[in-house]
Amino acid sequence: MRQVFHDELEQVATDLVSLAELVAAAIRQSTRALLEADVQLADQVIAQDQAIDLRRNDLDARSVDLLARQSPVASDLRTVVASMRMSGDLERMGDLARHVAQVVRLRYPEHAVPEELRATFERMGAIAEQIVGQVGGVITSQSLEEAAAIEQVDDELDTLHREMFTVLAEGAWQHGTTSAVDVALLSRYYERFGDHAVTVARRVGFLVTGEAGAIELPEEHERD
Amino acid sequence: MRQVFHDELEQVATDLVSLAELVAAAIRQSTRALLEADVQLADQVIAQDQAIDLRRNDLDARSVDLLARQSPVASDLRTVVASMRMSGDLERMGDLARHVAQVVRLRYPEHAVPEELRATFERMGAIAEQIVGQVGGVITSQSLEEAAAIEQVDDELDTLHREMFTVLAEGAWQHGTTSAVDVALLSRYYERFGDHAVTVARRVGFLVTGEAGAIELPEEHERD
């Protein structure tokens, strides 16, 4: 019975990793859609977000089923509960990719982002995609070093986000208010990818260290 | 044993309602801080958000404890899981109130919002506070009518949010880009209060109707 249970737990972890891969693809595609004002690709991201939601629902339903059938306690229970929370973070990252795509669609055929900022958004997109990959890795490895590395990568996203607001400051900005609002919201979406990744990393960290906080929400990781 | 369990479940519901009350107070205070550029009040909201986080952590720890000790199944299990998700939505609404307060702090001693928009933000704040009150009500009553009413109230928030972007459009806006970005982000925060309220209402709805979806995430409720 325990073996079956642990096989099922492992399957949940595998499915979380595959959810992270779907989200990484959504981030990559929404960023490319943003940089190239590619409305077809944007529409694809918007449509695929439903698939991410369904996967997450399915994963959570199986976790609840696991709770009902196996009544796990202690660290097994914490793992199941933490998995349900991680799936929530990943699903929310999928929403953020959809938000990026929706801005692309709204401004098409115009570019949502002025040319001189595209390199910055390209960098933010690359970091966001990388960090979701790291999230998948840490769910499998349960490595505290890898979890800590995610926080460092997130710092770069935060720095780019802060710099964006300097660019948007009075006087410097020459592209009108609609574009300023788009850029501010887009930058915030990318920064939030990092926040969710850090939240997942901390959940893994708490699980590994076995602290009581493992099933609690880690300190809110947001600075905006 | 069942009686003890149901008493404990009832206590969780009571605590959710009291969490909703804390969040309603945070929304009221952050809105007043915004309208009056009151930095002391803003600091108070920022400090109190930690109390909301701690309450939520405590509530969730007790829910996990309930799962471990009682191993509930079927609708009881769904109720516990749904409660943990609702506490997450309420905690996130507390974060949003803190975000509003942080914008107040950032712009102090200036007003973050131009005078002609203050009435709109006052209205958004009033609706947001009201809707959290309704969330508390529906958790207790489990009334489908009340849950449906929350969606209607949210529609007004969405309308105000959309109108804000018209105000921010090229040509019409005379207050510079920093202010445009502040207004856009603030308006989004208020709109998100409504989204989270609707999510909680749907979770209650699913619980009452007993559909399999009760423990799944309802369709993403966002239109931005």
CSV table of C-alpha atoms in Angstrom, one decimal:
chain,number,residue,atom,x,y,z
A,1,MET,CA,0.0,0.0,0.0
A,2,ARG,CA,2.8,2.4,0.9
A,3,GLN,CA,4.6,1.6,-2.3
A,4,VAL,CA,1.4,2.4,-4.3
A,5,PHE,CA,1.1,5.6,-2.4
A,6,HIS,CA,4.7,6.7,-3.1
A,7,ASP,CA,4.3,5.7,-6.8
A,8,GLU,CA,1.3,8.0,-6.9
A,9,LEU,CA,3.1,10.8,-5.2
A,10,GLU,CA,5.9,10.4,-7.7
A,11,GLN,CA,3.4,10.6,-10.5
A,12,VAL,CA,2.1,13.9,-9.1
A,13,ALA,CA,5.7,15.3,-9.1
A,14,THR,CA,6.2,14.1,-12.7
A,15,ASP,CA,3.0,15.9,-13.7
A,16,LEU,CA,4.1,19.1,-11.9
A,17,VAL,CA,7.3,19.0,-13.9
A,18,SER,CA,5.3,18.5,-17.1
A,19,LEU,CA,3.0,21.4,-16.1
A,20,ALA,CA,6.1,23.6,-15.7
A,21,GLU,CA,7.2,22.6,-19.2
A,22,LEU,CA,3.9,23.7,-20.6
A,23,VAL,CA,4.2,27.0,-18.8
A,24,ALA,CA,7.8,27.5,-20.0
A,25,ALA,CA,6.5,27.0,-23.6
A,26,ALA,CA,3.7,29.6,-23.0
A,27,ILE,CA,6.3,32.1,-21.7
A,28,ARG,CA,8.6,31.5,-24.7
A,29,GLN,CA,5.8,31.9,-27.2
A,30,SER,CA,4.1,34.9,-25.6
A,31,THR,CA,7.5,36.7,-25.4
A,32,ARG,CA,8.2,35.9,-29.1
A,33,ALA,CA,4.6,37.2,-29.9
A,34,LEU,CA,5.4,40.4,-28.0
A,35,LEU,CA,8.7,41.0,-29.7
A,36,GLU,CA,7.4,40.3,-33.2
A,37,ALA,CA,3.8,41.6,-32.8
A,38,ASP,CA,2.8,38.1,-33.9
A,39,VAL,CA,-1.0,38.0,-33.3
A,40,GLN,CA,-1.4,34.3,-34.4
A,41,LEU,CA,1.2,33.2,-31.9
A,42,ALA,CA,-0.5,35.3,-29.3
A,43,ASP,CA,-3.9,33.7,-30.0
A,44,GLN,CA,-2.2,30.3,-29.7
A,45,VAL,CA,-0.9,31.2,-26.2
A,46,ILE,CA,-4.4,32.4,-25.2
A,47,ALA,CA,-6.0,29.2,-26.5
A,48,GLN,CA,-3.4,26.9,-24.9
A,49,ASP,CA,-3.9,28.5,-21.4
A,50,GLN,CA,-7.1,26.5,-21.1
A,51,ALA,CA,-5.0,23.3,-21.5
A,52,ILE,CA,-2.8,24.4,-18.7
A,53,ASP,CA,-5.9,25.1,-16.5
A,54,LEU,CA,-7.3,21.7,-17.3
A,55,ARG,CA,-4.0,19.9,-16.5
A,56,ARG,CA,-3.9,21.7,-13.2
A,57,ASN,CA,-7.5,20.8,-12.4
A,58,ASP,CA,-6.8,17.2,-13.2
A,59,LEU,CA,-3.6,17.2,-11.1
A,60,ASP,CA,-5.4,18.7,-8.1
A,61,ALA,CA,-8.4,16.3,-8.4
A,62,ARG,CA,-5.9,13.4,-8.3
A,63,SER,CA,-4.3,14.9,-5.2
A,64,VAL,CA,-7.6,15.2,-3.5
A,65,ASP,CA,-8.3,11.6,-4.5
A,66,LEU,CA,-5.0,10.6,-3.0
A,67,LEU,CA,-5.9,12.3,0.3
A,68,ALA,CA,-9.3,10.5,0.3
A,69,ARG,CA,-8.0,7.1,-0.5
A,70,GLN,CA,-4.7,7.1,1.4
A,71,SER,CA,-5.2,9.5,4.3
A,72,PRO,CA,-1.5,10.4,4.4
A,73,VAL,CA,-0.1,12.1,7.5
A,74,ALA,CA,3.1,13.9,8.5
A,75,SER,CA,5.5,14.6,5.6
A,76,ASP,CA,3.4,12.7,3.0
A,77,LEU,CA,0.4,14.9,3.8
A,78,ARG,CA,2.6,18.0,3.6
A,79,THR,CA,3.9,16.9,0.2
A,80,VAL,CA,0.4,16.4,-1.2
A,81,VAL,CA,-0.8,19.8,0.1
A,82,ALA,CA,2.4,21.5,-1.1
A,83,SER,CA,1.9,19.9,-4.6
A,84,MET,CA,-1.6,21.4,-4.8
A,85,ARG,CA,-0.1,24.8,-4.0
A,86,MET,CA,2.7,24.5,-6.5
A,87,SER,CA,0.2,23.6,-9.2
A,88,GLY,CA,-1.6,26.8,-8.3
A,89,ASP,CA,1.6,28.9,-8.8
A,90,LEU,CA,2.3,27.2,-12.1
A,91,GLU,CA,-1.3,27.7,-13.3
A,92,ARG,CA,-1.0,31.4,-12.4
A,93,MET,CA,2.2,31.7,-14.4
A,94,GLY,CA,0.2,30.4,-17.4
A,95,ASP,CA,-2.3,33.1,-16.8
A,96,LEU,CA,0.5,35.7,-16.8
A,97,ALA,CA,1.7,34.4,-20.2
A,98,ARG,CA,-1.8,34.7,-21.4
A,99,HIS,CA,-1.9,38.3,-20.2
A,100,VAL,CA,1.2,39.1,-22.2
A,101,ALA,CA,-0.4,37.6,-25.2
A,102,GLN,CA,-3.6,39.6,-24.7
A,103,VAL,CA,-1.6,42.9,-24.7
A,104,VAL,CA,-0.1,41.8,-28.0
A,105,ARG,CA,-3.6,41.1,-29.4
A,106,LEU,CA,-4.9,44.4,-28.1
A,107,ARG,CA,-2.2,46.5,-29.8
A,108,TYR,CA,-1.9,44.5,-33.1
A,109,PRO,CA,-0.9,45.5,-35.8
A,110,GLU,CA,1.1,47.9,-33.7
A,111,HIS,CA,4.0,46.7,-31.4
A,112,ALA,CA,3.0,46.9,-27.8
A,113,VAL,CA,6.6,47.7,-26.8
A,114,PRO,CA,8.7,50.5,-28.3
A,115,GLU,CA,11.8,49.3,-30.2
A,116,GLU,CA,14.4,50.4,-27.7
A,117,LEU,CA,12.8,48.3,-24.9
A,118,ARG,CA,12.5,45.1,-26.9
A,119,ALA,CA,15.9,43.8,-25.8
A,120,THR,CA,14.9,44.3,-22.2
A,121,PHE,CA,11.7,42.4,-22.6
A,122,GLU,CA,13.6,39.7,-24.6
A,123,ARG,CA,15.9,39.4,-21.6
A,124,MET,CA,13.0,39.3,-19.1
A,125,GLY,CA,11.3,36.6,-21.2
A,126,ALA,CA,14.5,34.5,-21.3
A,127,ILE,CA,14.9,34.7,-17.6
A,128,ALA,CA,11.3,33.9,-16.9
A,129,GLU,CA,11.5,30.9,-19.2
A,130,GLN,CA,14.7,29.8,-17.5
A,131,ILE,CA,13.3,30.2,-14.0
A,132,VAL,CA,10.3,28.0,-14.8
A,133,GLY,CA,12.7,25.3,-16.1
A,134,GLN,CA,14.6,25.6,-12.8
A,135,VAL,CA,11.3,25.2,-10.9
A,136,GLY,CA,10.7,21.9,-12.7
A,137,GLY,CA,14.2,20.9,-11.8
A,138,VAL,CA,13.9,21.6,-8.1
A,139,ILE,CA,10.6,19.8,-7.8
A,140,THR,CA,12.4,16.7,-9.0
A,141,SER,CA,15.8,17.1,-7.3
A,142,GLN,CA,14.4,18.7,-4.0
A,143,SER,CA,17.9,20.4,-3.9
A,144,LEU,CA,18.2,23.3,-1.5
A,145,GLU,CA,21.0,24.7,-3.7
A,146,GLU,CA,18.8,24.8,-6.7
A,147,ALA,CA,16.0,26.4,-4.7
A,148,ALA,CA,18.4,29.1,-3.6
A,149,ALA,CA,19.6,29.6,-7.2
A,150,ILE,CA,16.0,30.4,-8.2
A,151,GLU,CA,16.0,33.4,-5.8
A,152,GLN,CA,19.1,34.8,-7.4
A,153,VAL,CA,17.7,34.5,-10.9
A,154,ASP,CA,14.6,36.3,-9.6
A,155,ASP,CA,16.7,39.2,-8.4
A,156,GLU,CA,17.7,39.9,-12.0
A,157,LEU,CA,14.0,40.1,-13.0
A,158,ASP,CA,13.3,42.5,-10.1
A,159,THR,CA,16.2,44.7,-11.1
A,160,LEU,CA,15.0,44.9,-14.8
A,161,HIS,CA,11.4,45.6,-13.5
A,162,ARG,CA,12.7,48.5,-11.3
A,163,GLU,CA,14.7,49.9,-14.2
A,164,MET,CA,11.7,49.9,-16.4
A,165,PHE,CA,10.0,52.3,-14.0
A,166,THR,CA,13.0,54.7,-14.4
A,167,VAL,CA,12.5,54.5,-18.1
A,168,LEU,CA,8.9,55.4,-17.7
A,169,ALA,CA,9.6,58.4,-15.5
A,170,GLU,CA,8.5,61.8,-16.5
A,171,GLY,CA,10.5,63.6,-19.2
A,172,ALA,CA,12.3,60.5,-20.4
A,173,TRP,CA,9.3,58.8,-22.0
A,174,GLN,CA,8.4,59.8,-25.5
A,175,HIS,CA,5.8,57.2,-26.5
A,176,GLY,CA,2.6,58.4,-24.9
A,177,THR,CA,0.6,57.2,-21.9
A,178,THR,CA,-1.1,54.1,-23.5
A,179,SER,CA,2.3,52.7,-24.3
A,180,ALA,CA,3.6,53.6,-20.8
A,181,VAL,CA,0.7,51.7,-19.2
A,182,ASP,CA,1.3,48.7,-21.5
A,183,VAL,CA,5.0,48.6,-20.7
A,184,ALA,CA,4.3,49.0,-16.9
A,185,LEU,CA,1.8,46.1,-16.9
A,186,LEU,CA,3.9,43.9,-19.1
A,187,SER,CA,7.0,44.5,-16.9
A,188,ARG,CA,4.9,43.6,-13.9
A,189,TYR,CA,3.7,40.3,-15.5
A,190,TYR,CA,7.3,39.3,-16.1
A,191,GLU,CA,8.3,40.2,-12.5
A,192,ARG,CA,5.4,38.1,-11.2
A,193,PHE,CA,6.8,35.0,-13.1
A,194,GLY,CA,9.8,35.3,-10.8
A,195,ASP,CA,7.7,35.8,-7.7
A,196,HIS,CA,5.7,32.6,-8.3
A,197,ALA,CA,9.0,30.7,-9.1
A,198,VAL,CA,10.4,31.8,-5.8
A,199,THR,CA,7.3,30.8,-4.0
A,200,VAL,CA,7.5,27.3,-5.4
A,201,ALA,CA,11.3,27.1,-4.6
A,202,ARG,CA,10.5,28.1,-0.9
A,203,ARG,CA,7.8,25.5,-0.7
A,204,VAL,CA,10.3,22.8,-1.8
A,205,GLY,CA,12.8,24.3,0.7
A,206,PHE,CA,10.4,24.0,3.5
A,207,LEU,CA,9.5,20.5,2.5
A,208,VAL,CA,13.1,19.4,2.5
A,209,THR,CA,14.1,21.0,5.8
A,210,GLY,CA,10.9,19.5,7.3
A,211,GLU,CA,10.0,22.7,9.1
A,212,ALA,CA,6.5,23.2,10.4
A,213,GLY,CA,6.2,26.0,7.8
A,214,ALA,CA,6.4,23.4,5.0
A,215,ILE,CA,2.7,23.6,4.4
A,216,GLU,CA,2.3,27.2,5.2
A,217,LEU,CA,2.7,30.0,2.8
A,218,PRO,CA,6.2,31.3,2.8
A,219,GLU,CA,6.7,35.0,3.4
A,220,GLU,CA,5.1,36.9,0.6
A,221,HIS,CA,7.7,37.5,-2.1
A,222,GLU,CA,6.7,40.7,-3.7
A,223,ARG,CA,8.3,44.1,-3.9
A,224,ASP,CA,6.2,46.4,-5.9
B,1,MET,CA,-16.0,12.0,16.6
B,2,ARG,CA,-18.0,13.3,13.7
B,3,GLN,CA,-19.5,16.0,16.0
B,4,VAL,CA,-16.0,17.2,17.0
B,5,PHE,CA,-15.0,17.2,13.3
B,6,HIS,CA,-18.0,19.3,12.3
B,7,ASP,CA,-17.4,21.7,15.1
B,8,GLU,CA,-13.8,22.1,13.9
B,9,LEU,CA,-15.0,22.6,10.3
B,10,GLU,CA,-17.4,25.3,11.6
B,11,GLN,CA,-14.5,27.0,13.4
B,12,VAL,CA,-12.6,27.1,10.1
B,13,ALA,CA,-15.5,28.8,8.5
B,14,THR,CA,-15.8,31.3,11.3
B,15,ASP,CA,-12.1,32.0,11.0
B,16,LEU,CA,-12.4,32.5,7.3
B,17,VAL,CA,-15.2,35.1,7.9
B,18,SER,CA,-13.0,36.9,10.4
B,19,LEU,CA,-10.1,36.9,7.9
B,20,ALA,CA,-12.5,38.5,5.4
B,21,GLU,CA,-13.3,41.2,8.0
B,22,LEU,CA,-9.6,41.9,8.4
B,23,VAL,CA,-9.2,42.2,4.6
B,24,ALA,CA,-12.3,44.5,4.4
B,25,ALA,CA,-10.7,46.8,7.0
B,26,ALA,CA,-7.4,46.8,5.0
B,27,ILE,CA,-9.2,47.7,1.8
B,28,ARG,CA,-11.1,50.5,3.6
B,29,GLN,CA,-7.9,51.9,5.1
B,30,SER,CA,-5.8,51.7,2.0
B,31,THR,CA,-8.5,53.5,0.0
B,32,ARG,CA,-8.7,56.2,2.6
B,33,ALA,CA,-4.9,56.5,2.6
B,34,LEU,CA,-5.0,56.8,-1.2
B,35,LEU,CA,-7.7,59.5,-1.2
B,36,GLU,CA,-6.1,61.6,1.5
B,37,ALA,CA,-2.5,60.8,0.7
B,38,ASP,CA,-2.3,59.7,4.4
B,39,VAL,CA,1.1,58.0,4.7
B,40,GLN,CA,0.7,57.0,8.4
B,41,LEU,CA,-2.5,55.1,7.5
B,42,ALA,CA,-0.7,53.6,4.5
B,43,ASP,CA,2.1,52.4,6.8
B,44,GLN,CA,-0.5,50.9,9.1
B,45,VAL,CA,-2.0,48.9,6.2
B,46,ILE,CA,1.5,47.7,5.2
B,47,ALA,CA,2.3,46.6,8.8
B,48,GLN,CA,-1.1,44.9,9.3
B,49,ASP,CA,-0.7,42.8,6.2
B,50,GLN,CA,1.7,40.6,8.1
B,51,ALA,CA,-1.1,39.9,10.6
B,52,ILE,CA,-3.4,38.8,7.7
B,53,ASP,CA,-0.6,36.5,6.5
B,54,LEU,CA,-0.1,35.0,9.9
B,55,ARG,CA,-3.8,34.4,10.4
B,56,ARG,CA,-4.0,32.7,7.0
B,57,ASN,CA,-1.0,30.5,7.9
B,58,ASP,CA,-2.5,29.5,11.2
B,59,LEU,CA,-5.9,28.7,9.5
B,60,ASP,CA,-4.2,26.5,6.9
B,61,ALA,CA,-2.0,24.7,9.4
B,62,ARG,CA,-5.2,23.8,11.3
B,63,SER,CA,-6.8,22.6,8.1
B,64,VAL,CA,-3.8,20.4,7.5
B,65,ASP,CA,-4.0,19.2,11.0
B,66,LEU,CA,-7.7,18.4,10.5
B,67,LEU,CA,-6.8,16.4,7.4
B,68,ALA,CA,-4.2,14.5,9.4
B,69,ARG,CA,-6.3,13.7,12.4
B,70,GLN,CA,-9.7,13.1,10.8
B,71,SER,CA,-8.9,11.9,7.3
B,72,PRO,CA,-12.2,13.3,6.0
B,73,VAL,CA,-13.6,12.0,2.7
B,74,ALA,CA,-16.2,13.1,0.1
B,75,SER,CA,-17.8,16.5,0.8
B,76,ASP,CA,-16.0,17.0,4.1
B,77,LEU,CA,-12.6,16.6,2.4
B,78,ARG,CA,-13.8,19.0,-0.4
B,79,THR,CA,-14.8,21.5,2.2
B,80,VAL,CA,-11.4,21.5,3.9
B,81,VAL,CA,-9.5,21.8,0.6
B,82,ALA,CA,-11.9,24.5,-0.5
B,83,SER,CA,-11.3,26.4,2.7
B,84,MET,CA,-7.6,26.3,2.2
B,85,ARG,CA,-8.1,27.8,-1.2
B,86,MET,CA,-10.4,30.5,0.0
B,87,SER,CA,-7.9,31.5,2.6
B,88,GLY,CA,-5.4,31.9,-0.2
B,89,ASP,CA,-7.7,34.2,-2.1
B,90,LEU,CA,-8.4,36.3,1.0
B,91,GLU,CA,-4.7,36.6,1.8
B,92,ARG,CA,-4.0,37.7,-1.7
B,93,MET,CA,-6.6,40.4,-1.3
B,94,GLY,CA,-4.7,41.6,1.7
B,95,ASP,CA,-1.6,41.8,-0.4
B,96,LEU,CA,-3.5,43.9,-2.9
B,97,ALA,CA,-4.5,46.4,-0.2
B,98,ARG,CA,-0.9,46.5,0.8
B,99,HIS,CA,0.1,47.3,-2.8
B,100,VAL,CA,-2.4,50.2,-2.8
B,101,ALA,CA,-0.8,51.5,0.4
B,102,GLN,CA,2.7,51.1,-1.1
B,103,VAL,CA,1.8,53.4,-4.0
B,104,VAL,CA,0.5,55.9,-1.5
B,105,ARG,CA,3.8,55.7,0.4
B,106,LEU,CA,5.9,56.0,-2.8
B,107,ARG,CA,4.2,59.2,-4.0
B,108,TYR,CA,3.8,60.9,-0.6
B,109,PRO,CA,3.6,63.9,0.0
B,110,GLU,CA,2.1,64.0,-3.5
B,111,HIS,CA,-1.3,62.4,-4.2
B,112,ALA,CA,-0.9,59.2,-6.3
B,113,VAL,CA,-4.2,59.9,-8.0
B,114,PRO,CA,-5.2,63.1,-9.8
B,115,GLU,CA,-8.2,64.9,-8.2
B,116,GLU,CA,-10.7,64.2,-11.0
B,117,LEU,CA,-10.2,60.5,-10.6
B,118,ARG,CA,-10.5,60.3,-6.8
B,119,ALA,CA,-14.3,59.8,-6.9
B,120,THR,CA,-13.8,56.8,-9.2
B,121,PHE,CA,-11.2,55.3,-6.8
B,122,GLU,CA,-13.5,56.0,-3.9
B,123,ARG,CA,-16.2,54.1,-5.6
B,124,MET,CA,-13.9,51.2,-6.5
B,125,GLY,CA,-12.8,51.0,-2.9
B,126,ALA,CA,-16.3,51.0,-1.6
B,127,ILE,CA,-17.3,48.2,-4.0
B,128,ALA,CA,-14.2,46.2,-3.1
B,129,GLU,CA,-14.9,46.6,0.6
B,130,GLN,CA,-18.5,45.6,0.1
B,131,ILE,CA,-17.7,42.6,-2.0
B,132,VAL,CA,-15.3,41.2,0.7
B,133,GLY,CA,-18.2,41.6,3.2
B,134,GLN,CA,-20.4,39.6,0.8
B,135,VAL,CA,-17.6,36.9,0.6
B,136,GLY,CA,-17.8,36.6,4.4
B,137,GLY,CA,-21.5,36.3,4.2
B,138,VAL,CA,-21.6,33.6,1.5
B,139,ILE,CA,-19.0,31.5,3.4
B,140,THR,CA,-21.5,31.4,6.3
B,141,SER,CA,-24.8,31.2,4.4
B,142,GLN,CA,-23.6,29.0,1.5
B,143,SER,CA,-26.3,30.7,-0.4
B,144,LEU,CA,-26.2,30.4,-4.2
B,145,GLU,CA,-28.1,33.6,-4.6
B,146,GLU,CA,-25.6,35.5,-2.6
B,147,ALA,CA,-22.8,33.9,-4.6
B,148,ALA,CA,-24.4,35.0,-7.8
B,149,ALA,CA,-24.8,38.6,-6.4
B,150,ILE,CA,-21.0,38.8,-5.9
B,151,GLU,CA,-20.5,38.3,-9.6
B,152,GLN,CA,-22.9,41.2,-10.4
B,153,VAL,CA,-21.1,43.5,-8.0
B,154,ASP,CA,-17.8,42.5,-9.6
B,155,ASP,CA,-19.2,43.5,-13.0
B,156,GLU,CA,-19.3,47.1,-11.8
B,157,LEU,CA,-15.6,46.9,-10.8
B,158,ASP,CA,-14.7,45.6,-14.2
B,159,THR,CA,-16.6,48.4,-15.9
B,160,LEU,CA,-14.8,51.1,-13.8
B,161,HIS,CA,-11.5,49.4,-14.6
B,162,ARG,CA,-12.2,49.5,-18.3
B,163,GLU,CA,-13.3,53.1,-18.1
B,164,MET,CA,-10.0,54.0,-16.4
B,165,PHE,CA,-8.1,52.8,-19.5
B,166,THR,CA,-10.2,55.2,-21.6
B,167,VAL,CA,-9.3,58.0,-19.4
B,168,LEU,CA,-5.6,57.0,-19.7
B,169,ALA,CA,-5.8,57.0,-23.5
B,170,GLU,CA,-3.6,59.3,-25.6
B,171,GLY,CA,-4.5,62.9,-25.8
B,172,ALA,CA,-7.0,62.8,-22.9
B,173,TRP,CA,-4.4,62.4,-20.2
B,174,GLN,CA,-2.7,65.5,-18.8
B,175,HIS,CA,-0.8,64.2,-15.8
B,176,GLY,CA,2.3,62.6,-17.2
B,177,THR,CA,3.4,59.0,-17.5
B,178,THR,CA,4.3,58.3,-13.9
B,179,SER,CA,0.8,59.1,-12.8
B,180,ALA,CA,-0.7,57.1,-15.7
B,181,VAL,CA,1.3,54.1,-14.6
B,182,ASP,CA,0.2,54.5,-11.0
B,183,VAL,CA,-3.4,54.9,-12.0
B,184,ALA,CA,-3.3,51.8,-14.3
B,185,LEU,CA,-1.7,49.6,-11.6
B,186,LEU,CA,-4.1,50.9,-8.9
B,187,SER,CA,-7.1,50.3,-11.0
B,188,ARG,CA,-5.9,46.8,-11.7
B,189,TYR,CA,-5.4,46.1,-8.0
B,190,TYR,CA,-9.1,47.1,-7.3
B,191,GLU,CA,-10.3,45.0,-10.2
B,192,ARG,CA,-8.3,42.0,-8.8
B,193,PHE,CA,-10.2,42.4,-5.5
B,194,GLY,CA,-13.3,41.5,-7.4
B,195,ASP,CA,-11.7,38.6,-9.3
B,196,HIS,CA,-10.7,37.0,-6.0
B,197,ALA,CA,-14.2,37.5,-4.5
B,198,VAL,CA,-15.8,35.9,-7.5
B,199,THR,CA,-13.4,33.0,-7.2
B,200,VAL,CA,-14.4,32.4,-3.6
B,201,ALA,CA,-18.1,32.7,-4.5
B,202,ARG,CA,-17.6,30.1,-7.2
B,203,ARG,CA,-15.8,27.8,-4.8
B,204,VAL,CA,-18.8,28.0,-2.5
B,205,GLY,CA,-21.2,27.5,-5.4
B,206,PHE,CA,-19.4,24.3,-6.4
B,207,LEU,CA,-19.4,23.1,-2.8
B,208,VAL,CA,-23.1,23.6,-2.5
B,209,THR,CA,-24.1,22.1,-5.8
B,210,GLY,CA,-21.8,19.2,-5.0
B,211,GLU,CA,-20.3,19.0,-8.4
B,212,ALA,CA,-17.0,17.3,-9.0
B,213,GLY,CA,-15.6,20.6,-9.8
B,214,ALA,CA,-16.0,21.7,-6.2
B,215,ILE,CA,-12.4,21.2,-5.4
B,216,GLU,CA,-11.1,22.3,-8.7
B,217,LEU,CA,-10.3,25.8,-9.8
B,218,PRO,CA,-13.2,27.5,-11.3
B,219,GLU,CA,-12.8,29.0,-14.8
B,220,GLU,CA,-10.3,31.8,-14.5
B,221,HIS,CA,-12.1,34.9,-13.9
B,222,GLU,CA,-10.1,37.7,-15.4
B,223,ARG,CA,-10.7,40.0,-18.2
B,224,ASP,CA,-7.7,42.2,-18.7
